[in-house]
Amino acid sequence: MKLELMEDFYIEELKDIFDAEKQLLKALPRMAEAASSPELREAFEMHLKETEEQITRLKQVFKRLEEPAKGKKCKAMAGLIKEAEEFLSEDAVPEIIDVGLITAAQKVEHYEIASYGCLATFAKLLGFAEDKELLGRTLQEEKATDGKLTMLAESLNLDAAEGETLEDEAEEEAPEGEQEEAMR
Ligand code: FE
Ligand code: FE
Ligand code: FE
């Protein structure tokens, strides 16, 4: 499709985030399940519900534009989710799994914040006040989720993971030759 108008670009970007949200709808339950902190699990579960509403809002926007609510594969979200899945397949203690989940989730939220931030601005430029309101509401939810994840990261109890790290360091002290190699 040749993009000539701002509205064409706006629709393309809506399709991208629509697909991204649908990918997240599938990934979030798995992330909630993998979380060991009950607060983190709850945060993922709550954001899953918000994600459902966000998808409904996007459908409303498509409807108003008289465009089919159809996504276009968001490769960035696919990549972020793939990284999260790869991390979850690693052997990690529960505390570190939570740290990794928070990191993966914040990367996702930041992608969404960038997308909805642009979309809300474009809606305003195009004079689509209703869209601006809907997209702005989602933008606030993504920002709030990001903030909550930062708070959870700050309140994580890393005692168990710290203990493990010290022991591992003693065990895994590399032979001298290798250390020199590593320092070069
Ligand atoms: Fe979202
Ligand atoms: Fe994308
Ligand atoms: Fe989100």
CSV table of C-alpha atoms and ligand atoms in Angstrom, one decimal:
chain,number,residue,atom,x,y,z
A,1,MET,CA,0.0,0.0,0.0
A,2,LYS,CA,1.4,3.4,-1.0
A,3,LEU,CA,1.3,5.8,1.9
A,4,GLU,CA,0.4,9.3,0.8
A,5,LEU,CA,-1.7,10.6,3.6
A,6,MET,CA,-1.1,11.0,7.3
A,7,GLU,CA,-4.2,9.1,7.9
A,8,ASP,CA,-2.8,6.1,5.9
A,9,PHE,CA,0.3,6.1,8.2
A,10,TYR,CA,-2.0,6.4,11.2
A,11,ILE,CA,-4.0,3.3,10.1
A,12,GLU,CA,-0.8,1.3,9.5
A,13,GLU,CA,0.5,2.1,12.9
A,14,LEU,CA,-2.9,1.2,14.5
A,15,LYS,CA,-2.7,-2.2,12.7
A,16,ASP,CA,0.8,-2.7,14.2
A,17,ILE,CA,-0.2,-2.0,17.8
A,18,PHE,CA,-3.4,-4.0,17.4
A,19,ASP,CA,-1.3,-7.1,16.5
A,20,ALA,CA,1.1,-6.3,19.2
A,21,GLU,CA,-1.7,-6.2,21.8
A,22,LYS,CA,-3.0,-9.5,20.6
A,23,GLN,CA,0.4,-11.1,20.9
A,24,LEU,CA,0.5,-9.8,24.5
A,25,LEU,CA,-2.9,-11.3,25.3
A,26,LYS,CA,-1.3,-14.7,24.7
A,27,ALA,CA,2.0,-14.0,26.4
A,28,LEU,CA,0.8,-12.3,29.6
A,29,PRO,CA,-0.9,-15.4,31.2
A,30,ARG,CA,2.4,-17.3,30.7
A,31,MET,CA,4.3,-14.5,32.4
A,32,ALA,CA,1.9,-14.4,35.3
A,33,GLU,CA,2.3,-18.1,35.7
A,34,ALA,CA,6.0,-17.9,35.8
A,35,ALA,CA,6.1,-15.0,38.4
A,36,SER,CA,6.9,-16.2,41.9
A,37,SER,CA,6.1,-12.9,43.7
A,38,PRO,CA,2.3,-12.7,44.2
A,39,GLU,CA,2.4,-9.0,43.6
A,40,LEU,CA,4.1,-9.4,40.2
A,41,ARG,CA,1.7,-12.2,39.3
A,42,GLU,CA,-1.2,-9.9,40.2
A,43,ALA,CA,0.3,-7.0,38.2
A,44,PHE,CA,0.4,-9.3,35.1
A,45,GLU,CA,-3.1,-10.5,35.7
A,46,MET,CA,-4.4,-7.0,36.0
A,47,HIS,CA,-2.6,-5.9,32.9
A,48,LEU,CA,-4.1,-8.8,31.0
A,49,LYS,CA,-7.5,-7.4,31.8
A,50,GLU,CA,-6.4,-3.9,30.7
A,51,THR,CA,-5.0,-5.4,27.5
A,52,GLU,CA,-8.4,-6.9,26.7
A,53,GLU,CA,-9.9,-3.4,27.1
A,54,GLN,CA,-7.2,-1.8,25.0
A,55,ILE,CA,-8.0,-4.2,22.2
A,56,THR,CA,-11.6,-3.2,22.5
A,57,ARG,CA,-10.6,0.5,22.3
A,58,LEU,CA,-8.6,-0.2,19.1
A,59,LYS,CA,-11.6,-1.9,17.6
A,60,GLN,CA,-13.6,1.2,18.4
A,61,VAL,CA,-11.1,3.3,16.6
A,62,PHE,CA,-11.1,1.0,13.5
A,63,LYS,CA,-14.8,1.1,13.5
A,64,ARG,CA,-14.9,4.9,13.6
A,65,LEU,CA,-12.4,5.0,10.8
A,66,GLU,CA,-14.6,2.5,8.9
A,67,GLU,CA,-11.5,0.2,8.6
A,68,PRO,CA,-11.5,-3.5,9.2
A,69,ALA,CA,-10.0,-4.3,12.7
A,70,LYS,CA,-7.1,-6.2,11.2
A,71,GLY,CA,-3.6,-6.4,12.6
A,72,LYS,CA,-0.3,-6.4,10.7
A,73,LYS,CA,2.4,-8.5,12.3
A,74,CYS,CA,4.4,-6.5,14.8
A,75,LYS,CA,7.9,-8.0,14.5
A,76,ALA,CA,9.2,-5.9,17.4
A,77,MET,CA,6.7,-7.3,19.8
A,78,ALA,CA,7.3,-10.8,18.5
A,79,GLY,CA,11.0,-10.3,19.2
A,80,LEU,CA,10.4,-8.9,22.7
A,81,ILE,CA,8.2,-11.9,23.5
A,82,LYS,CA,10.7,-14.3,22.0
A,83,GLU,CA,13.4,-12.9,24.3
A,84,ALA,CA,11.1,-13.3,27.3
A,85,GLU,CA,10.4,-16.9,26.3
A,86,GLU,CA,14.1,-17.7,25.8
A,87,PHE,CA,14.8,-16.2,29.2
A,88,LEU,CA,12.1,-18.4,30.8
A,89,SER,CA,13.6,-21.5,29.3
A,90,GLU,CA,16.8,-20.8,31.2
A,91,ASP,CA,17.5,-22.4,34.5
A,92,ALA,CA,17.1,-19.6,37.1
A,93,VAL,CA,16.1,-19.2,40.7
A,94,PRO,CA,12.6,-17.8,41.3
A,95,GLU,CA,14.0,-14.3,42.4
A,96,ILE,CA,16.0,-14.0,39.2
A,97,ILE,CA,13.0,-15.2,37.1
A,98,ASP,CA,11.0,-12.3,38.6
A,99,VAL,CA,13.8,-9.9,37.8
A,100,GLY,CA,13.9,-11.1,34.2
A,101,LEU,CA,10.1,-11.0,33.9
A,102,ILE,CA,10.0,-7.4,35.1
A,103,THR,CA,12.8,-6.4,32.6
A,104,ALA,CA,11.0,-8.1,29.7
A,105,ALA,CA,7.7,-6.5,30.7
A,106,GLN,CA,9.1,-3.0,31.0
A,107,LYS,CA,10.6,-3.3,27.5
A,108,VAL,CA,7.2,-4.3,26.2
A,109,GLU,CA,5.5,-1.3,28.1
A,110,HIS,CA,8.1,1.1,26.7
A,111,TYR,CA,7.4,-0.1,23.1
A,112,GLU,CA,3.7,0.4,23.8
A,113,ILE,CA,4.2,3.8,25.3
A,114,ALA,CA,6.1,4.9,22.2
A,115,SER,CA,3.4,3.6,19.9
A,116,TYR,CA,0.4,5.0,21.8
A,117,GLY,CA,2.2,8.3,22.4
A,118,CYS,CA,2.7,8.7,18.7
A,119,LEU,CA,-0.8,7.5,17.9
A,120,ALA,CA,-2.4,9.9,20.4
A,121,THR,CA,-0.4,12.8,18.9
A,122,PHE,CA,-1.3,11.8,15.3
A,123,ALA,CA,-5.0,11.5,16.3
A,124,LYS,CA,-4.8,15.0,17.7
A,125,LEU,CA,-3.1,16.3,14.5
A,126,LEU,CA,-5.8,14.6,12.4
A,127,GLY,CA,-8.5,16.1,14.5
A,128,PHE,CA,-9.8,12.8,15.7
A,129,ALA,CA,-10.7,13.8,19.2
A,130,GLU,CA,-12.5,10.6,20.1
A,131,ASP,CA,-9.5,8.5,19.0
A,132,LYS,CA,-7.2,10.8,20.9
A,133,GLU,CA,-9.2,10.2,24.1
A,134,LEU,CA,-9.3,6.4,23.6
A,135,LEU,CA,-5.6,6.1,22.7
A,136,GLY,CA,-4.7,8.5,25.5
A,137,ARG,CA,-6.5,6.4,28.1
A,138,THR,CA,-4.5,3.3,26.9
A,139,LEU,CA,-1.3,5.4,27.0
A,140,GLN,CA,-1.9,6.2,30.7
A,141,GLU,CA,-2.5,2.5,31.5
A,142,GLU,CA,0.8,1.5,29.9
A,143,LYS,CA,2.6,4.2,31.8
A,144,ALA,CA,1.0,3.2,35.0
A,145,THR,CA,2.0,-0.4,34.4
A,146,ASP,CA,5.5,0.6,33.7
A,147,GLY,CA,5.6,2.6,37.0
A,148,LYS,CA,4.2,-0.3,38.9
A,149,LEU,CA,6.9,-2.6,37.5
A,150,THR,CA,9.6,-0.2,38.6
A,151,MET,CA,8.1,-0.2,42.1
A,152,LEU,CA,8.0,-3.9,42.1
A,153,ALA,CA,11.6,-4.1,41.0
A,154,GLU,CA,12.6,-1.8,43.8
A,155,SER,CA,10.8,-3.8,46.4
A,156,LEU,CA,12.1,-7.2,45.3
A,157,ASN,CA,13.7,-9.3,48.0
A,158,LEU,CA,17.0,-10.4,46.5
A,159,ASP,CA,18.5,-12.1,49.6
A,160,ALA,CA,18.2,-15.6,48.2
A,161,ALA,CA,19.6,-14.6,44.8
A,162,GLU,CA,22.4,-12.7,46.4
A,163,GLY,CA,23.4,-15.7,48.6
A,164,GLU,CA,23.5,-17.9,45.5
A,165,THR,CA,25.6,-15.4,43.6
A,166,LEU,CA,28.3,-15.3,46.3
A,167,GLU,CA,28.5,-19.1,46.5
A,168,ASP,CA,28.6,-19.5,42.8
A,169,GLU,CA,31.4,-17.0,42.5
A,170,ALA,CA,33.6,-19.0,45.0
A,171,GLU,CA,32.8,-22.2,43.1
A,172,GLU,CA,33.3,-20.8,39.6
A,173,GLU,CA,36.5,-18.9,40.2
A,174,ALA,CA,38.3,-19.3,36.9
A,175,PRO,CA,41.8,-20.7,36.7
A,176,GLU,CA,44.5,-18.1,36.4
A,177,GLY,CA,45.2,-18.5,32.7
A,178,GLU,CA,41.6,-17.9,31.9
A,179,GLN,CA,41.3,-14.9,34.1
A,180,GLU,CA,44.2,-13.2,32.3
A,181,GLU,CA,42.5,-14.1,29.0
A,182,ALA,CA,39.4,-12.5,30.2
A,183,MET,CA,41.2,-9.3,31.3
A,184,ARG,CA,42.8,-8.7,27.9
B,1,FE,FE,-1.2,-2.7,25.9
B,2,FE,FE,5.5,-2.9,15.7
B,3,FE,FE,0.9,-2.9,28.2
